[in-house]
Amino acid sequence: MNAFRLASRLSTRASSQVLSGGLRSTATPSLRLAQGFQSSNISTSLPAPKAPALHELGSVDHSFEDDRIDRVAEPERRAFTYLLLSGVRFAYASTARVLVVKFVSSMSASADVLALASAEFDVGGIQPGKTITVKWRGKPVFIRHRTPAEIATEASVSLAQLRDEETDDDRTLKPEWLVVLGICTHLGCVPINGAGDYNGWFCPCHGSHYDVSGRIRKGPAPLKLEVPPYKFTGDTKILIG
């Protein structure tokens, strides 16, 4: 009798455990879904995490905050900075100006060179039909006092007969005075005065003939004798240069 009662009790407990386990297993997925939905809602409703500050990242460099000028609290430091920058720029500009002036001055001619740049000559003692040779800038210069006959002869020359065309009037300031460089335009020789086929100048190096106006008439020279810059400072004084 007692054994029968014990067996019935055990069977009752086993059936109740099986029933409760089945209910628990069937209810677990729905409960898990509800819990996940609630956790997702909770996570989306939470505020975004705040970005860490500079000191929270472990940096120990505070020079930016230490050296930064507060333009409101320290206006005198800003004025000093502007004054310092302006002074430095002014010093740079002044130095550049001095260097440029010195460079340009070094390229200018010295006093002795300027003294040789021009030369004055008295031609009052030159007789008509005669020529003198003077020196200007290290070059020979022919100064000829021409006669009326020589002036008329050179004025009558046609430009068609000339290799390097130029009238006699264009080569002189006064018809009776001719001033030309004594350098042959062929190879730089010094022609001989009063020689050649035209009684002007003759270069014996290669046979170039110039007339009394200094124009090339015969020979290999391609150009006429050059007329230097000159002017009359008096009736008998010529300034060359």
Tab-separated table of C-alpha atoms in Angstrom:
chain	number	residue	atom	x	y	z
A	1	MET	CA	0.000	0.000	0.000
A	2	ASN	CA	2.777	2.341	0.931
A	3	ALA	CA	4.717	1.399	-2.176
A	4	PHE	CA	1.725	2.192	-4.333
A	5	ARG	CA	1.380	5.632	-2.794
A	6	LEU	CA	5.091	6.385	-3.260
A	7	ALA	CA	4.942	5.410	-6.914
A	8	SER	CA	1.939	7.645	-7.580
A	9	ARG	CA	3.625	10.607	-5.969
A	10	LEU	CA	6.777	10.144	-8.045
A	11	SER	CA	4.782	9.921	-11.274
A	12	THR	CA	2.891	13.103	-10.395
A	13	ARG	CA	6.106	15.051	-9.749
A	14	ALA	CA	7.691	13.834	-13.012
A	15	SER	CA	4.666	14.838	-15.059
A	16	SER	CA	4.576	18.294	-13.465
A	17	GLN	CA	8.312	18.788	-14.190
A	18	VAL	CA	7.884	17.745	-17.819
A	19	LEU	CA	4.960	20.117	-18.262
A	20	SER	CA	6.756	23.046	-16.707
A	21	GLY	CA	9.907	22.345	-18.815
A	22	GLY	CA	7.874	22.238	-22.002
A	23	LEU	CA	6.213	25.525	-21.201
A	24	ARG	CA	9.564	27.085	-20.399
A	25	SER	CA	11.063	25.887	-23.698
A	26	THR	CA	8.123	27.131	-25.747
A	27	ALA	CA	8.075	30.522	-24.040
A	28	THR	CA	11.849	31.214	-24.312
A	29	PRO	CA	12.059	32.392	-28.030
A	30	SER	CA	9.227	34.925	-27.633
A	31	LEU	CA	10.716	36.209	-24.431
A	32	ARG	CA	14.127	36.565	-26.089
A	33	LEU	CA	12.596	38.493	-29.038
A	34	ALA	CA	10.854	40.895	-26.691
A	35	GLN	CA	14.004	41.451	-24.682
A	36	GLY	CA	16.043	42.179	-27.891
A	37	PHE	CA	13.433	44.657	-29.109
A	38	GLN	CA	13.472	46.457	-25.764
A	39	SER	CA	17.303	46.570	-25.701
A	40	SER	CA	17.426	47.982	-29.269
A	41	ASN	CA	14.961	50.712	-28.326
A	42	ILE	CA	16.997	51.524	-25.264
A	43	SER	CA	20.275	51.671	-27.239
A	44	THR	CA	18.859	54.030	-29.913
A	45	SER	CA	17.392	56.353	-27.354
A	46	LEU	CA	20.753	56.819	-25.615
A	47	PRO	CA	22.759	60.047	-26.472
A	48	ALA	CA	25.884	59.833	-28.748
A	49	PRO	CA	29.187	59.539	-26.936
A	50	LYS	CA	31.105	62.822	-26.499
A	51	ALA	CA	34.409	63.287	-28.393
A	52	PRO	CA	37.376	63.103	-26.054
A	53	ALA	CA	39.165	66.321	-25.194
A	54	LEU	CA	42.805	66.949	-26.125
A	55	HIS	CA	44.099	66.262	-22.614
A	56	GLU	CA	42.097	63.017	-22.503
A	57	LEU	CA	44.093	61.677	-25.483
A	58	GLY	CA	47.286	61.703	-23.473
A	59	SER	CA	49.022	64.754	-25.098
A	60	VAL	CA	51.338	66.736	-22.864
A	61	ASP	CA	52.123	69.531	-25.392
A	62	HIS	CA	50.479	72.710	-24.077
A	63	SER	CA	52.648	75.213	-25.986
A	64	PHE	CA	49.738	76.282	-28.183
A	65	GLU	CA	47.709	77.405	-25.157
A	66	ASP	CA	50.767	78.819	-23.375
A	67	ASP	CA	52.077	80.924	-26.289
A	68	ARG	CA	48.776	81.994	-27.793
A	69	ILE	CA	48.138	85.732	-27.670
A	70	ASP	CA	44.781	86.846	-26.433
A	71	ARG	CA	43.907	89.751	-28.697
A	72	VAL	CA	41.297	91.035	-26.293
A	73	ALA	CA	43.076	90.622	-22.976
A	74	GLU	CA	46.565	91.572	-24.307
A	75	PRO	CA	46.241	94.215	-27.046
A	76	GLU	CA	49.708	95.629	-26.305
A	77	ARG	CA	51.344	92.364	-27.376
A	78	ARG	CA	49.549	92.514	-30.716
A	79	ALA	CA	50.733	96.094	-31.268
A	80	PHE	CA	54.288	95.100	-30.392
A	81	THR	CA	54.143	92.235	-32.885
A	82	TYR	CA	52.939	94.531	-35.664
A	83	LEU	CA	55.633	97.071	-34.793
A	84	LEU	CA	58.343	94.407	-34.864
A	85	LEU	CA	57.218	93.044	-38.235
A	86	SER	CA	57.057	96.540	-39.726
A	87	GLY	CA	60.542	97.345	-38.469
A	88	VAL	CA	62.000	94.184	-39.968
A	89	ARG	CA	60.363	94.820	-43.336
A	90	PHE	CA	61.627	98.407	-43.350
A	91	ALA	CA	65.148	97.156	-42.615
A	92	TYR	CA	64.919	94.665	-45.493
A	93	ALA	CA	63.675	97.353	-47.885
A	94	SER	CA	66.437	99.779	-46.848
A	95	THR	CA	69.113	97.133	-47.304
A	96	ALA	CA	67.789	96.224	-50.745
A	97	ARG	CA	67.744	99.902	-51.751
A	98	VAL	CA	71.352	100.420	-50.639
A	99	LEU	CA	72.477	97.333	-52.566
A	100	VAL	CA	70.707	98.469	-55.733
A	101	VAL	CA	72.181	101.984	-55.486
A	102	LYS	CA	75.689	100.603	-54.979
A	103	PHE	CA	75.283	98.204	-57.902
A	104	VAL	CA	74.084	100.956	-60.240
A	105	SER	CA	76.859	103.282	-59.041
A	106	SER	CA	79.475	100.633	-59.746
A	107	MET	CA	78.286	100.499	-63.355
A	108	SER	CA	78.612	104.260	-63.812
A	109	ALA	CA	81.718	105.686	-65.390
A	110	SER	CA	84.409	107.001	-63.069
A	111	ALA	CA	85.682	110.577	-63.093
A	112	ASP	CA	88.732	109.803	-65.234
A	113	VAL	CA	86.598	107.950	-67.771
A	114	LEU	CA	84.167	110.864	-67.947
A	115	ALA	CA	87.090	113.220	-68.466
A	116	LEU	CA	88.167	111.181	-71.494
A	117	ALA	CA	84.639	110.919	-72.857
A	118	SER	CA	84.896	114.355	-74.445
A	119	ALA	CA	87.792	116.422	-75.715
A	120	GLU	CA	88.013	120.004	-76.953
A	121	PHE	CA	90.391	121.112	-79.701
A	122	ASP	CA	91.388	124.475	-81.097
A	123	VAL	CA	91.403	124.341	-84.898
A	124	GLY	CA	92.218	127.979	-85.517
A	125	GLY	CA	95.747	127.181	-86.687
A	126	ILE	CA	94.732	124.678	-89.385
A	127	GLN	CA	95.251	126.133	-92.866
A	128	PRO	CA	92.692	125.446	-95.655
A	129	GLY	CA	93.416	122.135	-97.360
A	130	LYS	CA	95.261	120.744	-94.309
A	131	THR	CA	94.328	117.949	-91.919
A	132	ILE	CA	95.347	117.239	-88.325
A	133	THR	CA	94.996	114.005	-86.399
A	134	VAL	CA	93.851	114.167	-82.779
A	135	LYS	CA	93.114	111.454	-80.232
A	136	TRP	CA	89.679	110.889	-78.711
A	137	ARG	CA	88.848	107.853	-76.534
A	138	GLY	CA	92.006	106.203	-77.789
A	139	LYS	CA	90.957	106.552	-81.436
A	140	PRO	CA	92.456	108.779	-84.137
A	141	VAL	CA	90.213	111.561	-85.401
A	142	PHE	CA	90.818	113.477	-88.648
A	143	ILE	CA	89.941	117.189	-88.633
A	144	ARG	CA	90.220	118.718	-92.118
A	145	HIS	CA	89.911	122.364	-93.074
A	146	ARG	CA	88.472	122.108	-96.561
A	147	THR	CA	88.877	124.619	-99.367
A	148	PRO	CA	85.915	126.030	-101.337
A	149	ALA	CA	86.942	123.915	-104.320
A	150	GLU	CA	86.882	120.718	-102.236
A	151	ILE	CA	83.465	121.627	-100.837
A	152	ALA	CA	82.076	122.192	-104.349
A	153	THR	CA	83.566	118.950	-105.641
A	154	GLU	CA	82.086	116.832	-102.869
A	155	ALA	CA	78.698	118.537	-103.116
A	156	SER	CA	78.484	117.667	-106.817
A	157	VAL	CA	78.934	113.917	-106.278
A	158	SER	CA	75.820	111.954	-107.175
A	159	LEU	CA	74.505	109.455	-104.629
A	160	ALA	CA	74.345	106.818	-107.360
A	161	GLN	CA	78.155	106.837	-107.460
A	162	LEU	CA	78.439	106.007	-103.749
A	163	ARG	CA	78.516	102.583	-102.121
A	164	ASP	CA	77.383	103.951	-98.767
A	165	GLU	CA	75.111	106.825	-99.737
A	166	GLU	CA	75.157	110.118	-97.835
A	167	THR	CA	75.329	113.718	-98.959
A	168	ASP	CA	78.213	115.961	-98.027
A	169	ASP	CA	75.915	118.387	-96.209
A	170	ASP	CA	74.698	115.598	-93.887
A	171	ARG	CA	78.274	114.836	-92.821
A	172	THR	CA	79.304	118.322	-91.698
A	173	LEU	CA	78.076	121.024	-89.317
A	174	LYS	CA	80.067	123.654	-91.198
A	175	PRO	CA	80.999	122.977	-94.853
A	176	GLU	CA	84.631	124.009	-94.376
A	177	TRP	CA	85.253	121.607	-91.493
A	178	LEU	CA	85.142	117.814	-91.755
A	179	VAL	CA	85.519	115.632	-88.630
A	180	VAL	CA	85.755	111.831	-89.076
A	181	LEU	CA	87.230	108.857	-87.247
A	182	GLY	CA	90.556	107.814	-88.757
A	183	ILE	CA	89.707	104.107	-88.843
A	184	CYS	CA	89.171	102.196	-92.068
A	185	THR	CA	85.803	100.449	-92.143
A	186	HIS	CA	87.313	97.361	-93.730
A	187	LEU	CA	89.663	95.945	-91.085
A	188	GLY	CA	90.307	98.894	-88.781
A	189	CYS	CA	93.535	100.254	-90.250
A	190	VAL	CA	94.452	103.965	-90.193
A	191	PRO	CA	94.220	105.481	-93.697
A	192	ILE	CA	96.823	107.859	-95.080
A	193	ASN	CA	95.774	111.501	-95.428
A	194	GLY	CA	95.913	113.279	-98.797
A	195	ALA	CA	96.336	110.076	-100.807
A	196	GLY	CA	94.268	107.867	-103.078
A	197	ASP	CA	92.409	108.474	-106.286
A	198	TYR	CA	90.085	111.060	-104.717
A	199	ASN	CA	92.669	113.083	-102.753
A	200	GLY	CA	91.019	112.171	-99.475
A	201	TRP	CA	92.338	109.138	-97.596
A	202	PHE	CA	93.845	105.893	-98.753
A	203	CYS	CA	94.210	102.650	-96.777
A	204	PRO	CA	97.322	100.841	-98.067
A	205	CYS	CA	96.394	97.558	-96.351
A	206	HIS	CA	93.788	96.522	-98.914
A	207	GLY	CA	93.442	99.555	-101.185
A	208	SER	CA	90.343	101.424	-99.950
A	209	HIS	CA	89.926	104.980	-101.320
A	210	TYR	CA	87.948	107.713	-99.538
A	211	ASP	CA	87.078	111.174	-100.842
A	212	VAL	CA	87.437	114.499	-99.004
A	213	SER	CA	84.036	113.895	-97.421
A	214	GLY	CA	85.235	110.572	-95.985
A	215	ARG	CA	82.961	108.479	-98.191
A	216	ILE	CA	84.168	105.181	-99.623
A	217	ARG	CA	84.664	105.409	-103.389
A	218	LYS	CA	86.836	102.429	-104.247
A	219	GLY	CA	88.219	99.298	-102.624
A	220	PRO	CA	86.902	96.621	-100.238
A	221	ALA	CA	85.745	98.895	-97.409
A	222	PRO	CA	81.955	98.593	-97.118
A	223	LEU	CA	81.155	101.845	-95.292
A	224	LYS	CA	82.210	105.486	-95.176
A	225	LEU	CA	84.364	106.877	-92.361
A	226	GLU	CA	82.327	107.408	-89.197
A	227	VAL	CA	81.519	110.919	-88.034
A	228	PRO	CA	81.853	111.167	-84.227
A	229	PRO	CA	79.500	113.312	-82.142
A	230	TYR	CA	80.896	116.829	-81.986
A	231	LYS	CA	79.882	120.460	-81.781
A	232	PHE	CA	81.433	123.891	-82.074
A	233	THR	CA	81.937	125.691	-78.778
A	234	GLY	CA	83.408	128.731	-80.515
A	235	ASP	CA	84.504	129.940	-83.929
A	236	THR	CA	87.661	127.841	-83.803
A	237	LYS	CA	86.957	125.310	-81.022
A	238	ILE	CA	85.455	121.860	-81.513
A	239	LEU	CA	84.204	119.631	-78.666
A	240	ILE	CA	84.204	115.956	-79.615
A	241	GLY	CA	82.084	113.610	-77.506
